[in-house]
Coordinates of C-alpha atoms in Angstrom, one line a residue:
Chain A
M1 CA 14.3 45.1 -61.2
T2 CA 16.9 46.6 -58.9
W3 CA 20.3 45.0 -58.1
T4 CA 18.9 44.1 -54.7
I5 CA 16.0 42.2 -56.3
I6 CA 18.3 40.4 -58.8
I7 CA 20.5 39.3 -55.9
L8 CA 17.6 38.2 -53.7
L9 CA 16.1 36.3 -56.6
A10 CA 19.4 34.7 -57.3
V11 CA 20.2 33.8 -53.7
G12 CA 16.8 32.3 -53.2
V13 CA 17.0 30.1 -56.4
A14 CA 20.6 29.0 -55.6
S15 CA 19.6 28.2 -51.9
L16 CA 16.7 25.9 -53.2
R17 CA 19.1 24.1 -55.5
L18 CA 21.7 23.5 -52.8
L19 CA 19.1 22.6 -50.2
G20 CA 17.7 19.9 -52.7
M21 CA 21.2 18.6 -53.5
Y22 CA 22.4 18.3 -49.8
G23 CA 19.2 18.1 -47.7
G24 CA 17.0 16.3 -50.2
T25 CA 19.6 13.9 -51.2
A26 CA 20.4 13.0 -47.5
L27 CA 16.7 12.5 -46.9
V28 CA 16.3 10.2 -50.0
R29 CA 19.4 8.1 -49.0
R30 CA 18.1 7.7 -45.4
V31 CA 14.6 6.4 -46.4
P32 CA 14.9 3.5 -48.9
M33 CA 11.4 4.2 -50.3
F34 CA 12.5 7.8 -51.3
E35 CA 15.2 6.3 -53.5
R36 CA 12.7 5.0 -56.0
L37 CA 10.7 8.2 -55.5
G38 CA 13.7 10.2 -56.4
S39 CA 13.9 8.4 -59.8
L40 CA 10.3 9.2 -60.5
I41 CA 10.5 12.9 -59.7
P42 CA 11.9 14.0 -63.0
A43 CA 9.0 12.4 -65.0
A44 CA 6.3 14.0 -62.6
V45 CA 7.9 17.6 -62.3
V46 CA 9.1 17.9 -66.0
S47 CA 5.5 16.8 -67.1
A48 CA 4.0 19.5 -65.0
V49 CA 6.3 22.1 -66.6
I50 CA 5.3 20.8 -70.0
A51 CA 1.7 21.0 -69.1
Q52 CA 2.1 24.6 -67.9
L53 CA 4.2 25.7 -70.9
T54 CA 1.7 24.1 -73.3
F55 CA -1.7 25.0 -71.9
A56 CA -1.3 28.0 -69.6
S57 CA -2.3 31.5 -70.6
G58 CA -1.9 33.6 -67.5
K59 CA -4.2 31.9 -65.0
S60 CA -6.4 30.1 -67.5
L61 CA -6.0 27.0 -69.7
T62 CA -6.1 27.3 -73.4
I63 CA -5.6 25.1 -76.5
D64 CA -4.0 27.2 -79.2
A65 CA -1.3 27.1 -81.9
R66 CA 1.4 26.4 -79.3
S67 CA -0.6 23.3 -78.1
A68 CA -0.8 22.2 -81.7
G69 CA 2.9 22.6 -82.1
V70 CA 3.6 20.4 -79.0
A71 CA 1.1 17.9 -80.2
V72 CA 3.0 17.6 -83.5
A73 CA 6.2 17.2 -81.4
A74 CA 4.6 14.4 -79.4
V75 CA 3.7 12.5 -82.5
L76 CA 7.3 12.9 -83.9
I77 CA 8.7 11.8 -80.5
W78 CA 6.5 8.7 -80.6
R79 CA 7.8 8.0 -84.1
R80 CA 11.3 8.4 -82.6
A81 CA 12.3 11.4 -84.8
P82 CA 15.6 13.2 -84.0
I83 CA 15.3 15.9 -81.4
I84 CA 16.2 18.7 -83.9
V85 CA 13.4 17.6 -86.1
V86 CA 11.0 17.6 -83.2
I87 CA 11.8 21.2 -82.0
L88 CA 11.8 22.6 -85.5
A89 CA 8.5 21.0 -86.3
A90 CA 6.9 22.4 -83.1
A91 CA 8.2 25.9 -83.8
A92 CA 7.1 25.7 -87.6
T93 CA 3.6 24.3 -86.7
T94 CA 3.0 27.0 -84.2
A95 CA 4.3 29.8 -86.4
L96 CA 2.3 28.6 -89.4
L97 CA -1.0 28.4 -87.3
R98 CA -0.4 32.0 -86.3
L99 CA -0.1 33.4 -89.8
Chain B
M1 CA 18.0 10.1 -74.8
S2 CA 20.4 7.5 -75.9
E3 CA 24.0 7.1 -75.1
T4 CA 26.7 6.7 -77.7
S5 CA 28.3 3.3 -77.7
T6 CA 31.5 4.5 -76.2
S7 CA 30.6 7.1 -73.6
A8 CA 27.7 8.7 -71.7
R9 CA 28.0 11.8 -73.8
P10 CA 24.5 12.3 -75.4
E11 CA 24.3 12.2 -79.2
W12 CA 25.4 15.4 -80.9
G13 CA 21.9 15.8 -82.4
T14 CA 20.5 15.9 -78.9
L15 CA 23.1 18.4 -77.7
I16 CA 22.5 20.5 -80.7
G17 CA 18.7 20.4 -80.1
I18 CA 19.1 21.4 -76.5
G19 CA 21.5 24.3 -77.5
L20 CA 19.1 25.6 -80.1
T21 CA 16.2 25.3 -77.6
F22 CA 18.1 27.3 -75.0
F23 CA 19.0 29.8 -77.7
A24 CA 15.4 30.3 -78.4
I25 CA 14.5 30.5 -74.6
G26 CA 17.3 33.0 -74.1
V27 CA 16.0 35.2 -76.8
T28 CA 12.3 35.0 -75.8
V29 CA 12.9 35.5 -72.1
N30 CA 15.6 38.2 -72.3
V31 CA 13.5 40.3 -74.8
L32 CA 10.8 40.4 -72.1
V33 CA 13.2 40.9 -69.1
Y34 CA 15.1 43.7 -70.9
E35 CA 11.8 45.4 -71.7
H36 CA 11.0 45.2 -67.9
V37 CA 14.3 46.1 -66.5
G38 CA 15.5 48.6 -69.1
S39 CA 19.1 47.8 -68.6
A40 CA 21.3 45.5 -70.7
V41 CA 23.8 45.0 -67.8
K42 CA 21.1 44.0 -65.3
T43 CA 19.4 41.7 -67.8
I44 CA 22.6 39.9 -68.6
A45 CA 23.5 39.7 -64.9
A46 CA 20.1 38.3 -64.0
A47 CA 20.4 35.7 -66.8
G48 CA 23.8 34.6 -65.4
I49 CA 23.3 34.6 -61.6
V50 CA 19.6 33.5 -61.4
L51 CA 20.0 31.0 -64.2
S52 CA 16.2 30.2 -64.2
A53 CA 14.2 31.6 -67.1
T54 CA 11.0 30.6 -65.3
S55 CA 11.9 32.4 -62.1
E56 CA 12.6 35.6 -64.0
L57 CA 9.4 35.3 -66.0
A58 CA 7.4 34.7 -62.8
Y59 CA 8.9 37.7 -61.2
V60 CA 8.2 39.9 -64.2
A61 CA 4.7 38.5 -64.6
V62 CA 3.7 39.3 -61.0
R63 CA 5.1 42.8 -61.2
D64 CA 3.4 43.5 -64.6
V65 CA 0.0 42.8 -63.1
G66 CA 0.7 45.2 -60.2
G67 CA 1.9 42.6 -57.6
S68 CA 4.2 43.7 -54.8
L69 CA 7.9 43.1 -54.8
L70 CA 7.6 40.4 -52.1
A71 CA 4.9 38.6 -54.0
A72 CA 6.9 38.7 -57.2
L73 CA 10.1 37.4 -55.4
I74 CA 8.1 34.6 -53.7
A75 CA 6.6 33.6 -57.1
G76 CA 10.1 33.5 -58.6
W77 CA 11.4 31.3 -55.7
V78 CA 8.4 29.0 -55.7
V79 CA 8.8 28.4 -59.4
A80 CA 12.4 27.6 -58.9
S81 CA 11.7 25.1 -56.1
R82 CA 11.4 22.3 -58.7
F83 CA 15.1 22.7 -59.2
G84 CA 15.5 21.7 -55.6
L85 CA 13.5 18.5 -56.2
L86 CA 15.5 17.7 -59.4
A87 CA 18.8 18.4 -57.5
A88 CA 17.7 16.0 -54.8
S89 CA 17.0 13.4 -57.4
L90 CA 20.3 14.0 -59.2
G91 CA 22.2 13.9 -55.9
T92 CA 21.3 10.3 -55.2
R93 CA 22.9 9.2 -58.5
I94 CA 26.2 11.0 -58.5
Q95 CA 29.5 10.2 -56.6
V96 CA 31.5 13.4 -56.7
G97 CA 33.2 15.8 -54.3
H98 CA 31.6 18.8 -52.6
L99 CA 32.9 21.3 -55.1
Q100 CA 31.5 19.5 -58.2
R101 CA 28.4 18.5 -56.3
S102 CA 27.7 22.2 -55.5
C103 CA 28.4 23.3 -59.0
A104 CA 26.0 20.7 -60.3
A105 CA 23.3 21.8 -57.9
L106 CA 23.6 25.4 -59.0
N107 CA 23.3 24.3 -62.6
C108 CA 20.3 22.0 -62.1
L109 CA 17.7 22.6 -64.8
D110 CA 15.0 20.4 -66.3
P111 CA 16.9 19.1 -69.5
N112 CA 20.2 18.3 -67.8
V113 CA 18.7 16.4 -64.9
G114 CA 16.2 14.7 -67.3
V115 CA 19.0 13.3 -69.6
A116 CA 21.5 12.6 -66.7
M117 CA 18.9 10.5 -64.7
Q118 CA 18.5 8.1 -67.7
Q119 CA 22.1 7.0 -67.6
S120 CA 22.9 3.7 -65.9
T121 CA 26.2 4.5 -63.9
P122 CA 27.1 7.3 -61.5
K123 CA 29.9 8.3 -63.9
G124 CA 27.5 8.3 -66.9
V125 CA 25.0 10.4 -64.9
I126 CA 27.5 13.2 -64.2
T127 CA 29.1 13.0 -67.7
A128 CA 25.8 13.4 -69.4
F129 CA 24.8 16.1 -66.9
W130 CA 27.8 18.3 -67.8
W131 CA 27.5 17.8 -71.5
V132 CA 23.9 18.8 -71.5
T133 CA 24.8 21.7 -69.1
G134 CA 27.5 22.9 -71.6
A135 CA 25.1 22.8 -74.5
L136 CA 22.3 24.7 -72.7
H137 CA 24.7 27.3 -71.4
L138 CA 26.0 27.9 -74.9
G139 CA 22.6 28.3 -76.3
W140 CA 21.3 30.3 -73.3
W141 CA 24.1 32.9 -73.5
C142 CA 24.0 33.3 -77.3
G143 CA 20.2 33.7 -76.9
T144 CA 20.6 36.2 -74.0
F145 CA 22.9 38.5 -76.0
T146 CA 20.8 38.2 -79.1
G147 CA 17.6 39.0 -77.1
V148 CA 19.1 42.0 -75.3
F149 CA 20.9 43.5 -78.3
L150 CA 18.8 42.5 -81.2
G151 CA 15.4 42.2 -79.5
N152 CA 14.0 45.3 -81.1
I153 CA 14.8 43.8 -84.6
I154 CA 13.4 40.4 -83.8
G155 CA 10.1 41.7 -82.4
D156 CA 7.5 39.3 -81.1
T157 CA 9.3 35.9 -80.7
N158 CA 6.0 34.0 -80.3
R159 CA 5.3 34.9 -83.9
L160 CA 8.1 32.5 -84.7
G161 CA 6.6 29.7 -82.7
L162 CA 9.5 29.8 -80.2
D163 CA 7.1 29.3 -77.2
A164 CA 6.5 25.7 -78.4
V165 CA 10.1 24.8 -78.5
F166 CA 10.8 24.3 -74.8
P167 CA 7.8 22.0 -74.0
A168 CA 8.6 20.0 -77.2
L169 CA 12.3 19.6 -76.1
L170 CA 11.2 18.6 -72.5
L171 CA 8.8 16.0 -73.9
A172 CA 11.6 14.5 -76.0
I173 CA 13.9 14.4 -73.1
I174 CA 11.4 12.4 -70.8
A175 CA 10.2 10.3 -73.7
N176 CA 12.1 7.2 -72.5
L177 CA 10.7 7.6 -69.0
L178 CA 7.2 7.7 -70.5
R179 CA 7.8 4.3 -72.2
Q180 CA 7.9 2.7 -68.8
K181 CA 4.7 2.3 -66.8
P182 CA 5.8 3.9 -63.5
G183 CA 7.3 6.9 -65.4
L184 CA 4.1 7.3 -67.5
V185 CA 1.9 7.2 -64.4
A186 CA 4.1 9.8 -62.7
A187 CA 4.0 12.0 -65.7
L188 CA 0.2 11.7 -66.3
V189 CA -0.7 12.4 -62.7
G190 CA 1.9 15.1 -62.2
G191 CA 1.1 16.9 -65.5
G192 CA -2.7 16.4 -65.1
L193 CA -2.7 17.7 -61.6
C194 CA -0.6 20.7 -62.6
A195 CA -3.0 21.5 -65.4
A196 CA -6.0 21.2 -63.1
L197 CA -4.5 23.4 -60.4
L198 CA -3.1 26.1 -62.7
P199 CA -6.3 28.3 -62.7
I200 CA -6.8 28.2 -59.0
A201 CA -3.4 27.8 -57.2
P202 CA -0.8 30.5 -56.7
A203 CA 2.0 30.7 -59.3
G204 CA 4.5 27.9 -59.0
T205 CA 2.6 25.7 -56.5
P206 CA 1.0 23.4 -59.2
I207 CA 4.5 22.4 -60.2
I208 CA 5.4 21.5 -56.6
L209 CA 2.3 19.6 -56.0
S210 CA 3.0 17.6 -59.3
L211 CA 5.3 15.6 -57.0
T212 CA 2.1 13.7 -56.1
G213 CA 2.6 12.0 -59.5
A214 CA 5.9 10.4 -58.3
V215 CA 4.2 9.3 -55.1
V216 CA 1.3 7.7 -56.9
A217 CA 3.7 6.0 -59.3
L218 CA 5.4 4.3 -56.4
K219 CA 2.4 2.0 -56.3
V220 CA 3.0 0.8 -59.8
R221 CA 4.9 -2.3 -60.2
E222 CA 7.7 -2.3 -62.7
P223 CA 7.3 -5.2 -65.2
K224 CA 9.6 -8.1 -64.4
V225 CA 12.4 -8.6 -66.9
A226 CA 12.4 -12.2 -68.3
P227 CA 15.5 -14.1 -67.6
S228 CA 17.6 -14.3 -70.9

């Protein structure tokens, strides 16, 4: 990774963030339906990230120790456990299953 | 994510959890990036100015399997496009000047927008956003330096189960959204579509297409609140 690549990657990522904040927000404010859409975006996009981080192994899907760790986290979240307990339990479950 | 009774600052337990998670991510990602880059200065610079673990990972992953520079860059950008969507969502809920708005945009990540969007007032949204941003930066930077300088001692971070920490944190953050029908539908459709497309779609695009979940959830009526 050269300095040019680091800068290109950073400029691209920053531009997307700024485009969303200014262009995306303007669009959402102009079209009333988009306002409710905007409030639903975090649930949809963050869930997609969770799915990818939980089941992706390269280009394939897999159920492994990591998925089990996230499943334990899901149960604890449902039981309204504190966030620290949730992440420690997820890591511990995953690590134990890999022993 | 609950607010304290006196302010929009998230609970300390939430902030510590987010900080610890970003410490784990910082270690995990920067051990890999350092291995790929071979320079501590470049690894730390990339951690600071790109500020997207998934973009860096996408770039490294494409290069590691022999992909071209352009393909790797595009993968890194596409993966980061979700931050644009999250920034658009955040932008509708804050009332701040251009400088703070731009700084907020450049710091848009999944957890800070996720927590901020659950606050009820514009002031609450921006307050929660910056508290979470502070916590995740603290964790990220401590993790970055640990990963770069102690990575060879730590070894394989997956052995410690650290790869399960980030999805667990994100799930905890959106838990309140999942307890409402429209949020649950958006999450199930978005997450399900992403999982279904992962094996066949180019890197990063399943996450963008997960936006469909939000569109589908528009059709779901929110339950009427009974008058008190």
